[in-house]
GROMACS .gro file of C-alpha atoms in nm:
model
  394
    1MET     CA    1  -0.588  -1.010  -2.020
    2GLN     CA    2  -0.727  -1.262  -2.263
    3GLY     CA    3  -1.025  -1.150  -2.466
    4SER     CA    4  -0.997  -0.787  -2.359
    5ALA     CA    5  -1.068  -0.518  -2.612
    6PRO     CA    6  -0.755  -0.337  -2.737
    7PRO     CA    7  -0.679  -0.006  -2.569
    8PRO     CA    8  -0.821   0.298  -2.743
    9ALA     CA    9  -0.589   0.482  -2.979
   10LEU     CA   10  -0.502   0.817  -2.824
   11PRO     CA   11  -0.333   1.108  -3.009
   12CYS     CA   12  -0.153   1.201  -2.687
   13THR     CA   13  -0.154   1.112  -2.321
   14ASP     CA   14  -0.409   1.301  -2.116
   15TRP     CA   15  -0.201   1.379  -1.808
   16ARG     CA   16  -0.501   1.543  -1.647
   17ALA     CA   17  -0.676   1.206  -1.642
   18VAL     CA   18  -0.356   1.037  -1.522
   19ALA     CA   19  -0.337   1.282  -1.232
   20VAL     CA   20  -0.699   1.212  -1.135
   21VAL     CA   21  -0.645   0.834  -1.139
   22VAL     CA   22  -0.332   0.869  -0.924
   23ALA     CA   23  -0.533   1.097  -0.692
   24ALA     CA   24  -0.786   0.814  -0.654
   25GLY     CA   25  -0.504   0.585  -0.541
   26VAL     CA   26  -0.380   0.850  -0.298
   27ALA     CA   27  -0.732   0.883  -0.159
   28ALA     CA   28  -0.750   0.507  -0.109
   29SER     CA   29  -0.424   0.500   0.086
   30PHE     CA   30  -0.537   0.806   0.284
   31HIS     CA   31  -0.823   0.593   0.417
   32LEU     CA   32  -0.564   0.331   0.507
   33GLY     CA   33  -0.343   0.580   0.692
   34LYS     CA   34  -0.614   0.766   0.879
   35VAL     CA   35  -0.641   0.488   1.141
   36ALA     CA   36  -0.273   0.521   1.232
   37ILE     CA   37  -0.278   0.898   1.282
   38THR     CA   38  -0.598   0.885   1.490
   39ALA     CA   39  -0.491   0.578   1.690
   40PRO     CA   40  -0.435   0.773   2.015
   41GLN     CA   41  -0.783   0.929   1.985
   42LEU     CA   42  -0.943   0.593   1.910
   43GLN     CA   43  -0.765   0.440   2.208
   44ALA     CA   44  -0.883   0.717   2.441
   45GLY     CA   45  -1.235   0.754   2.303
   46LEU     CA   46  -1.330   0.391   2.244
   47GLY     CA   47  -1.088   0.215   2.479
   48LEU     CA   48  -0.921   0.016   2.201
   49SER     CA   49  -0.612  -0.198   2.249
   50LEU     CA   50  -0.325  -0.214   2.000
   51SER     CA   51  -0.460  -0.549   1.882
   52MET     CA   52  -0.797  -0.390   1.805
   53LEU     CA   53  -0.625  -0.103   1.626
   54GLY     CA   54  -0.424  -0.360   1.433
   55ALA     CA   55  -0.748  -0.525   1.320
   56LEU     CA   56  -0.878  -0.190   1.195
   57GLY     CA   57  -0.554  -0.122   1.011
   58GLY     CA   58  -0.523  -0.472   0.867
   59THR     CA   59  -0.876  -0.503   0.728
   60PHE     CA   60  -0.788  -0.348   0.391
   61ALA     CA   61  -0.492  -0.576   0.336
   62MET     CA   62  -0.679  -0.890   0.438
   63LEU     CA   63  -0.950  -0.815   0.183
   64GLY     CA   64  -0.684  -0.754  -0.079
   65ALA     CA   65  -0.507  -1.077   0.007
   66VAL     CA   66  -0.821  -1.286  -0.049
   67GLY     CA   67  -1.013  -1.074  -0.302
   68GLY     CA   68  -0.755  -0.941  -0.546
   69VAL     CA   69  -0.830  -1.194  -0.819
   70LEU     CA   70  -1.206  -1.143  -0.779
   71ALA     CA   71  -1.158  -0.767  -0.803
   72GLY     CA   72  -0.957  -0.815  -1.121
   73SER     CA   73  -1.238  -1.023  -1.269
   74MET     CA   74  -1.490  -0.752  -1.181
   75VAL     CA   75  -1.274  -0.484  -1.342
   76ALA     CA   76  -1.236  -0.694  -1.657
   77ARG     CA   77  -1.608  -0.761  -1.688
   78ALA     CA   78  -1.763  -0.430  -1.578
   79GLY     CA   79  -1.493  -0.186  -1.691
   80ALA     CA   80  -1.202  -0.019  -1.512
   81ARG     CA   81  -1.351   0.330  -1.505
   82ARG     CA   82  -1.680   0.209  -1.361
   83MET     CA   83  -1.507  -0.001  -1.093
   84LEU     CA   84  -1.276   0.287  -1.002
   85VAL     CA   85  -1.578   0.507  -0.934
   86LEU     CA   86  -1.752   0.224  -0.746
   87GLY     CA   87  -1.442   0.180  -0.529
   88LEU     CA   88  -1.438   0.549  -0.440
   89ALA     CA   89  -1.810   0.535  -0.363
   90ALA     CA   90  -1.753   0.240  -0.129
   91THR     CA   91  -1.489   0.433   0.066
   92VAL     CA   92  -1.734   0.722   0.104
   93LEU     CA   93  -2.012   0.489   0.223
   94GLY     CA   94  -1.792   0.305   0.471
   95THR     CA   95  -1.647   0.627   0.611
   96LEU     CA   96  -1.987   0.784   0.665
   97LEU     CA   97  -2.106   0.465   0.836
   98ALA     CA   98  -1.824   0.501   1.090
   99VAL     CA   99  -1.897   0.869   1.151
  100LEU     CA  100  -2.255   0.789   1.249
  101SER     CA  101  -2.155   0.539   1.518
  102ALA     CA  102  -1.915   0.517   1.813
  103SER     CA  103  -1.924   0.137   1.835
  104TYR     CA  104  -1.609  -0.066   1.765
  105ALA     CA  105  -1.817  -0.333   1.589
  106VAL     CA  106  -1.968  -0.077   1.352
  107LEU     CA  107  -1.628   0.084   1.302
  108LEU     CA  108  -1.481  -0.252   1.205
  109ALA     CA  109  -1.773  -0.319   0.967
  110SER     CA  110  -1.719   0.023   0.810
  111ARG     CA  111  -1.356  -0.065   0.749
  112VAL     CA  112  -1.470  -0.374   0.559
  113VAL     CA  113  -1.681  -0.156   0.328
  114GLU     CA  114  -1.394   0.090   0.285
  115GLY     CA  115  -1.157  -0.201   0.226
  116LEU     CA  116  -1.369  -0.335  -0.059
  117GLY     CA  117  -1.341   0.007  -0.218
  118PHE     CA  118  -0.966   0.010  -0.158
  119VAL     CA  119  -0.922  -0.323  -0.340
  120LEU     CA  120  -1.127  -0.206  -0.639
  121ILE     CA  121  -0.932   0.121  -0.661
  122THR     CA  122  -0.590  -0.043  -0.642
  123VAL     CA  123  -0.684  -0.295  -0.914
  124ALA     CA  124  -0.877  -0.057  -1.142
  125GLY     CA  125  -0.635   0.235  -1.115
  126PRO     CA  126  -0.334   0.081  -1.294
  127THR     CA  127  -0.571  -0.088  -1.540
  128VAL     CA  128  -0.705   0.252  -1.643
  129LEU     CA  129  -0.353   0.392  -1.672
  130ALA     CA  130  -0.229   0.101  -1.884
  131ARG     CA  131  -0.509   0.169  -2.134
  132GLN     CA  132  -0.517   0.547  -2.102
  133VAL     CA  133  -0.158   0.648  -2.175
  134GLN     CA  134   0.055   0.607  -2.484
  135ALA     CA  135   0.321   0.337  -2.475
  136ILE     CA  136   0.602   0.592  -2.460
  137ASP     CA  137   0.448   0.745  -2.145
  138ARG     CA  138   0.343   0.425  -1.972
  139SER     CA  139   0.651   0.382  -1.752
  140ARG     CA  140   0.625   0.740  -1.632
  141ALA     CA  141   0.257   0.702  -1.551
  142MET     CA  142   0.316   0.377  -1.364
  143ALA     CA  143   0.601   0.536  -1.169
  144LEU     CA  144   0.359   0.803  -1.053
  145TRP     CA  145   0.106   0.535  -0.959
  146GLY     CA  146   0.374   0.349  -0.764
  147CYS     CA  147   0.400   0.642  -0.521
  148PHE     CA  148   0.029   0.645  -0.431
  149MET     CA  149   0.064   0.443  -0.110
  150PRO     CA  150   0.335   0.644   0.072
  151THR     CA  151   0.186   0.970  -0.059
  152GLY     CA  152  -0.160   0.896   0.077
  153ILE     CA  153  -0.025   0.776   0.411
  154ALA     CA  154   0.202   1.082   0.439
  155LEU     CA  155  -0.095   1.308   0.360
  156ALA     CA  156  -0.302   1.140   0.632
  157MET     CA  157  -0.020   1.177   0.884
  158LEU     CA  158   0.033   1.542   0.793
  159THR     CA  159  -0.329   1.659   0.789
  160GLY     CA  160  -0.470   1.432   1.061
  161PRO     CA  161  -0.373   1.661   1.352
  162TRP     CA  162  -0.545   1.955   1.185
  163PHE     CA  163  -0.886   1.811   1.276
  164GLY     CA  164  -1.043   1.822   1.619
  165GLY     CA  165  -1.114   1.449   1.632
  166TRP     CA  166  -1.131   1.134   1.428
  167HIS     CA  167  -1.493   1.199   1.327
  168SER     CA  168  -1.390   1.522   1.152
  169LEU     CA  169  -1.102   1.354   0.971
  170TRP     CA  170  -1.329   1.068   0.856
  171ALA     CA  171  -1.586   1.317   0.721
  172ALA     CA  172  -1.319   1.512   0.533
  173ALA     CA  173  -1.183   1.190   0.383
  174ALA     CA  174  -1.532   1.098   0.259
  175LEU     CA  175  -1.571   1.441   0.100
  176GLY     CA  176  -1.235   1.408  -0.076
  177SER     CA  177  -1.313   1.063  -0.217
  178GLY     CA  178  -1.651   1.182  -0.342
  179ALA     CA  179  -1.493   1.477  -0.519
  180ILE     CA  180  -1.234   1.255  -0.688
  181ALA     CA  181  -1.508   1.017  -0.804
  182VAL     CA  182  -1.674   1.310  -0.982
  183LEU     CA  183  -1.341   1.403  -1.142
  184VAL     CA  184  -1.293   1.045  -1.263
  185LEU     CA  185  -1.631   1.055  -1.436
  186TRP     CA  186  -1.539   1.390  -1.590
  187THR     CA  187  -1.183   1.319  -1.710
  188VAL     CA  188  -1.149   0.944  -1.776
  189PRO     CA  189  -1.299   0.839  -2.113
  190ARG     CA  190  -1.596   0.605  -2.118
  191ALA     CA  191  -1.390   0.378  -2.343
  192MET     CA  192  -1.221   0.254  -2.025
  193ASP     CA  193  -1.547   0.072  -1.949
  194THR     CA  194  -1.514  -0.157  -2.252
  195HIS     CA  195  -1.604  -0.503  -2.132
  196GLY     CA  196  -1.358  -0.788  -2.149
  197ALA     CA  197  -1.323  -1.151  -2.055
  198ALA     CA  198  -1.208  -1.292  -1.725
  199ALA     CA  199  -0.854  -1.407  -1.649
  200GLY     CA  200  -0.688  -1.718  -1.794
  201PRO     CA  201  -0.753  -2.082  -1.710
  202ARG     CA  202  -0.667  -2.253  -1.384
  203ALA     CA  203  -0.372  -2.435  -1.539
  204ARG     CA  204  -0.204  -2.105  -1.622
  205ILE     CA  205  -0.266  -1.971  -1.271
  206ALA     CA  206  -0.111  -2.287  -1.124
  207GLU     CA  207   0.187  -2.255  -1.358
  208VAL     CA  208   0.258  -1.899  -1.243
  209GLY     CA  209   0.213  -1.999  -0.879
  210ARG     CA  210   0.478  -2.271  -0.912
  211GLY     CA  211   0.728  -2.050  -1.095
  212PRO     CA  212   0.973  -1.773  -1.005
  213ALA     CA  213   0.686  -1.530  -0.942
  214LEU     CA  214   0.619  -1.713  -0.616
  215ALA     CA  215   0.963  -1.607  -0.487
  216LEU     CA  216   0.889  -1.248  -0.588
  217ALA     CA  217   0.554  -1.259  -0.410
  218THR     CA  218   0.713  -1.401  -0.095
  219THR     CA  219   0.969  -1.121  -0.094
  220PHE     CA  220   0.691  -0.865  -0.138
  221LEU     CA  221   0.499  -1.022   0.151
  222LEU     CA  222   0.798  -0.995   0.387
  223TYR     CA  223   0.876  -0.638   0.281
  224SER     CA  224   0.515  -0.530   0.328
  225LEU     CA  225   0.497  -0.702   0.668
  226MET     CA  226   0.802  -0.506   0.788
  227PHE     CA  227   0.689  -0.173   0.644
  228PHE     CA  228   0.341  -0.182   0.794
  229ALA     CA  229   0.466  -0.330   1.121
  230LEU     CA  230   0.623   0.012   1.176
  231PHE     CA  231   0.396   0.253   0.995
  232SER     CA  232   0.066   0.119   1.127
  233PHE     CA  233   0.175   0.221   1.477
  234LEU     CA  234   0.418   0.503   1.404
  235PRO     CA  235   0.209   0.783   1.566
  236VAL     CA  236   0.164   0.572   1.880
  237LEU     CA  237   0.533   0.480   1.877
  238LEU     CA  238   0.638   0.843   1.840
  239GLN     CA  239   0.434   0.940   2.145
  240GLN     CA  240   0.498   0.641   2.370
  241ARG     CA  241   0.850   0.531   2.278
  242LEU     CA  242   1.006   0.856   2.150
  243GLN     CA  243   0.808   1.099   2.369
  244VAL     CA  244   0.712   1.323   2.077
  245GLU     CA  245   0.450   1.590   2.144
  246ALA     CA  246   0.109   1.531   1.987
  247SER     CA  247   0.135   1.855   1.787
  248THR     CA  248   0.437   1.729   1.590
  249VAL     CA  249   0.348   1.360   1.554
  250GLY     CA  250   0.169   1.407   1.222
  251LEU     CA  251   0.452   1.606   1.064
  252LEU     CA  252   0.720   1.354   1.163
  253ALA     CA  253   0.509   1.056   1.054
  254ALA     CA  254   0.441   1.223   0.718
  255LEU     CA  255   0.813   1.289   0.671
  256ALA     CA  256   0.893   0.923   0.742
  257SER     CA  257   0.631   0.806   0.494
  258ALA     CA  258   0.755   1.050   0.229
  259ALA     CA  259   1.102   0.898   0.257
  260ASN     CA  260   0.955   0.583   0.099
  261ILE     CA  261   0.866   0.786  -0.210
  262VAL     CA  262   1.233   0.881  -0.246
  263GLY     CA  263   1.330   0.514  -0.230
  264ASN     CA  264   1.073   0.417  -0.494
  265LEU     CA  265   1.200   0.682  -0.735
  266ALA     CA  266   1.566   0.605  -0.661
  267ALA     CA  267   1.518   0.236  -0.740
  268GLY     CA  268   1.465   0.316  -1.107
  269ALA     CA  269   1.808   0.480  -1.130
  270LEU     CA  270   1.994   0.227  -0.916
  271LEU     CA  271   1.847  -0.092  -1.061
  272PRO     CA  272   2.044  -0.094  -1.392
  273ARG     CA  273   2.370  -0.032  -1.205
  274LEU     CA  274   2.342  -0.253  -0.898
  275GLY     CA  275   2.084  -0.518  -0.987
  276ARG     CA  276   1.787  -0.659  -0.800
  277THR     CA  277   1.982  -0.891  -0.572
  278VAL     CA  278   2.200  -0.612  -0.434
  279LEU     CA  279   1.905  -0.376  -0.384
  280GLY     CA  280   1.691  -0.644  -0.220
  281THR     CA  281   1.967  -0.762   0.012
  282ALA     CA  282   2.059  -0.406   0.111
  283ALA     CA  283   1.697  -0.318   0.181
  284ALA     CA  284   1.642  -0.628   0.397
  285ALA     CA  285   1.959  -0.567   0.599
  286ALA     CA  286   1.888  -0.197   0.648
  287MET     CA  287   1.526  -0.249   0.755
  288GLY     CA  288   1.619  -0.525   1.002
  289LEU     CA  289   1.901  -0.325   1.162
  290CYS     CA  290   1.697  -0.005   1.175
  291ALA     CA  291   1.415  -0.187   1.353
  292LEU     CA  292   1.649  -0.275   1.641
  293GLY     CA  293   1.732   0.091   1.699
  294ILE     CA  294   1.374   0.207   1.651
  295PHE     CA  295   1.192  -0.033   1.882
  296VAL     CA  296   1.460  -0.110   2.144
  297PRO     CA  297   1.517   0.192   2.375
  298VAL     CA  298   1.894   0.219   2.336
  299LEU     CA  299   1.920   0.534   2.123
  300PRO     CA  300   1.810   0.894   2.187
  301PRO     CA  301   1.471   0.981   2.032
  302TRP     CA  302   1.617   1.190   1.749
  303ALA     CA  303   1.845   0.903   1.642
  304ALA     CA  304   1.557   0.655   1.651
  305PHE     CA  305   1.355   0.883   1.423
  306VAL     CA  306   1.646   0.913   1.178
  307LEU     CA  307   1.640   0.534   1.161
  308CYS     CA  308   1.268   0.555   1.076
  309LEU     CA  309   1.362   0.768   0.775
  310VAL     CA  310   1.633   0.523   0.667
  311PHE     CA  311   1.398   0.227   0.720
  312SER     CA  312   1.136   0.388   0.497
  313ALA     CA  313   1.373   0.504   0.223
  314MET     CA  314   1.559   0.175   0.197
  315GLY     CA  315   1.229  -0.014   0.193
  316GLY     CA  316   1.122   0.195  -0.106
  317LEU     CA  317   1.384   0.015  -0.316
  318VAL     CA  318   1.185  -0.309  -0.300
  319PRO     CA  319   0.850  -0.259  -0.483
  320SER     CA  320   0.996  -0.121  -0.808
  321SER     CA  321   1.265  -0.390  -0.813
  322LEU     CA  322   1.010  -0.669  -0.776
  323LEU     CA  323   0.752  -0.538  -1.022
  324SER     CA  324   1.015  -0.475  -1.288
  325SER     CA  325   1.119  -0.842  -1.261
  326VAL     CA  326   0.783  -0.971  -1.382
  327PRO     CA  327   0.850  -0.954  -1.760
  328GLN     CA  328   1.172  -1.152  -1.710
  329VAL     CA  329   1.008  -1.441  -1.525
  330THR     CA  330   0.695  -1.477  -1.740
  331ALA     CA  331   0.650  -1.605  -2.095
  332THR     CA  332   0.339  -1.419  -2.212
  333PRO     CA  333   0.140  -1.105  -2.123
  334ALA     CA  334  -0.127  -1.329  -1.969
  335HIS     CA  335   0.131  -1.491  -1.743
  336ALA     CA  336   0.267  -1.146  -1.655
  337ALA     CA  337  -0.076  -1.022  -1.549
  338LEU     CA  338  -0.123  -1.325  -1.324
  339ALA     CA  339   0.227  -1.277  -1.178
  340VAL     CA  340   0.152  -0.915  -1.092
  341GLY     CA  341  -0.169  -1.030  -0.926
  342LEU     CA  342   0.030  -1.283  -0.724
  343LEU     CA  343   0.272  -1.010  -0.612
  344MET     CA  344  -0.019  -0.792  -0.501
  345GLN     CA  345  -0.163  -1.085  -0.307
  346GLY     CA  346   0.168  -1.120  -0.126
  347SER     CA  347   0.189  -0.746  -0.060
  348ASN     CA  348  -0.160  -0.732   0.086
  349LEU     CA  349  -0.105  -1.039   0.301
  350GLY     CA  350   0.207  -0.883   0.449
  351GLN     CA  351   0.020  -0.558   0.502
  352ALA     CA  352  -0.245  -0.749   0.696
  353LEU     CA  353  -0.010  -0.964   0.902
  354GLY     CA  354   0.229  -0.685   1.003
  355PRO     CA  355  -0.012  -0.476   1.216
  356LEU     CA  356  -0.185  -0.781   1.365
  357LEU     CA  357   0.141  -0.951   1.459
  358VAL     CA  358   0.314  -0.645   1.601
  359GLY     CA  359   0.004  -0.519   1.780
  360SER     CA  360  -0.031  -0.854   1.955
  361VAL     CA  361   0.332  -0.891   2.062
  362VAL     CA  362   0.361  -0.528   2.179
  363ASP     CA  363   0.045  -0.567   2.390
  364ARG     CA  364   0.204  -0.868   2.561
  365HIS     CA  365   0.577  -0.793   2.569
  366GLY     CA  366   0.630  -0.422   2.490
  367TRP     CA  367   0.793  -0.240   2.199
  368PRO     CA  368   1.124  -0.438   2.195
  369ALA     CA  369   0.927  -0.746   2.088
  370ALA     CA  370   0.839  -0.565   1.764
  371ALA     CA  371   1.211  -0.543   1.683
  372VAL     CA  372   1.237  -0.921   1.700
  373CYS     CA  373   0.944  -0.966   1.458
  374VAL     CA  374   1.085  -0.723   1.203
  375ALA     CA  375   1.440  -0.857   1.231
  376LEU     CA  376   1.321  -1.214   1.167
  377ALA     CA  377   1.118  -1.097   0.866
  378ALA     CA  378   1.423  -0.910   0.733
  379LEU     CA  379   1.636  -1.222   0.770
  380ALA     CA  380   1.376  -1.428   0.584
  381MET     CA  381   1.357  -1.166   0.309
  382GLY     CA  382   1.736  -1.170   0.269
  383VAL     CA  383   1.731  -1.549   0.237
  384THR     CA  384   1.453  -1.530  -0.024
  385VAL     CA  385   1.642  -1.271  -0.229
  386ARG     CA  386   1.964  -1.472  -0.222
  387TRP     CA  387   1.780  -1.795  -0.302
  388ARG     CA  388   1.624  -1.630  -0.606
  389ALA     CA  389   1.967  -1.513  -0.719
  390ALA     CA  390   2.125  -1.858  -0.664
  391ALA     CA  391   1.851  -2.013  -0.879
  392GLY     CA  392   1.944  -1.778  -1.162
  393ARG     CA  393   1.632  -1.567  -1.127
  394PRO     CA  394   1.632  -1.186  -1.156
   0.00000   0.00000   0.00000
């Protein structure tokens, strides 16, 4: 980022601090996933429709889609460590606000507060890591950060059923975020709060938006739309479509989310051998075909769940492939930072649209309609990947 102070010279990477920063990201995604695992309770207790649940689940992503650049400016000006703690504090405040009320309006407002914290955490977290670790360890640290989303969602799915109701889960999530905020203050050096300048000029932003990064962002949008179209409603789907008992819903949903971690880690090994075009095309085809078997009642429940695992694992190939393309499609570090921001905008927009779109069509036409939405998004993603390859872009 232009005008930023150089990262502090460190004798060695403090992996304890890295672990705490990654834990902050996991906590942020836990707040994202807690709506999905408690969806049946929210439906029964507050009389919410799938569209209303989709609004609760999509709030974080919508804020990220419109506020990512602003969050980056705040991190640059006020310091990454300070904004990371502020983000965690916002998730605590929003969660406690929801616990104190049983109104859908208040619950939605609380998700806005939590969502602001989520955006700050997901922008400040990698910024801290980029400055905290030595260059030789940076790829390893970023690989760990890249797993924060599926890890937090899997943790929410796994632990959600342990609590007697959604109020208890919300309170536990607030306690966890508060504890991690204290750990951030304890382990992350104050040097991470060195002030810097804002992002580059408008001309540079426009240049990145017109370039190859736009194709990468579009691919990320379509992938994210498909992924969250399934995982935002997976607990409900497991109970209604696959007839899974409530006691095992959390375990199966956590397993499906964890499969995405495997895909993320596998992408690093497969990318040099197969290339981005092959991985992107394979992921799009697999996710689209799996959606047909998951949402359309033609397979036995166990087979449909296996397809959930394949859907998640194959989808995990996409984020690492896209993010690793950024240095090859940008000319300077400033352009690269803006390109990454554009990719995150696309990811968050897809994350917002997926639950809203699928919740609406399932309310009107049933679960098979969700298969049509995902299949069309997969087709569009395949076209985008092939178009990028035909244009000579990585």
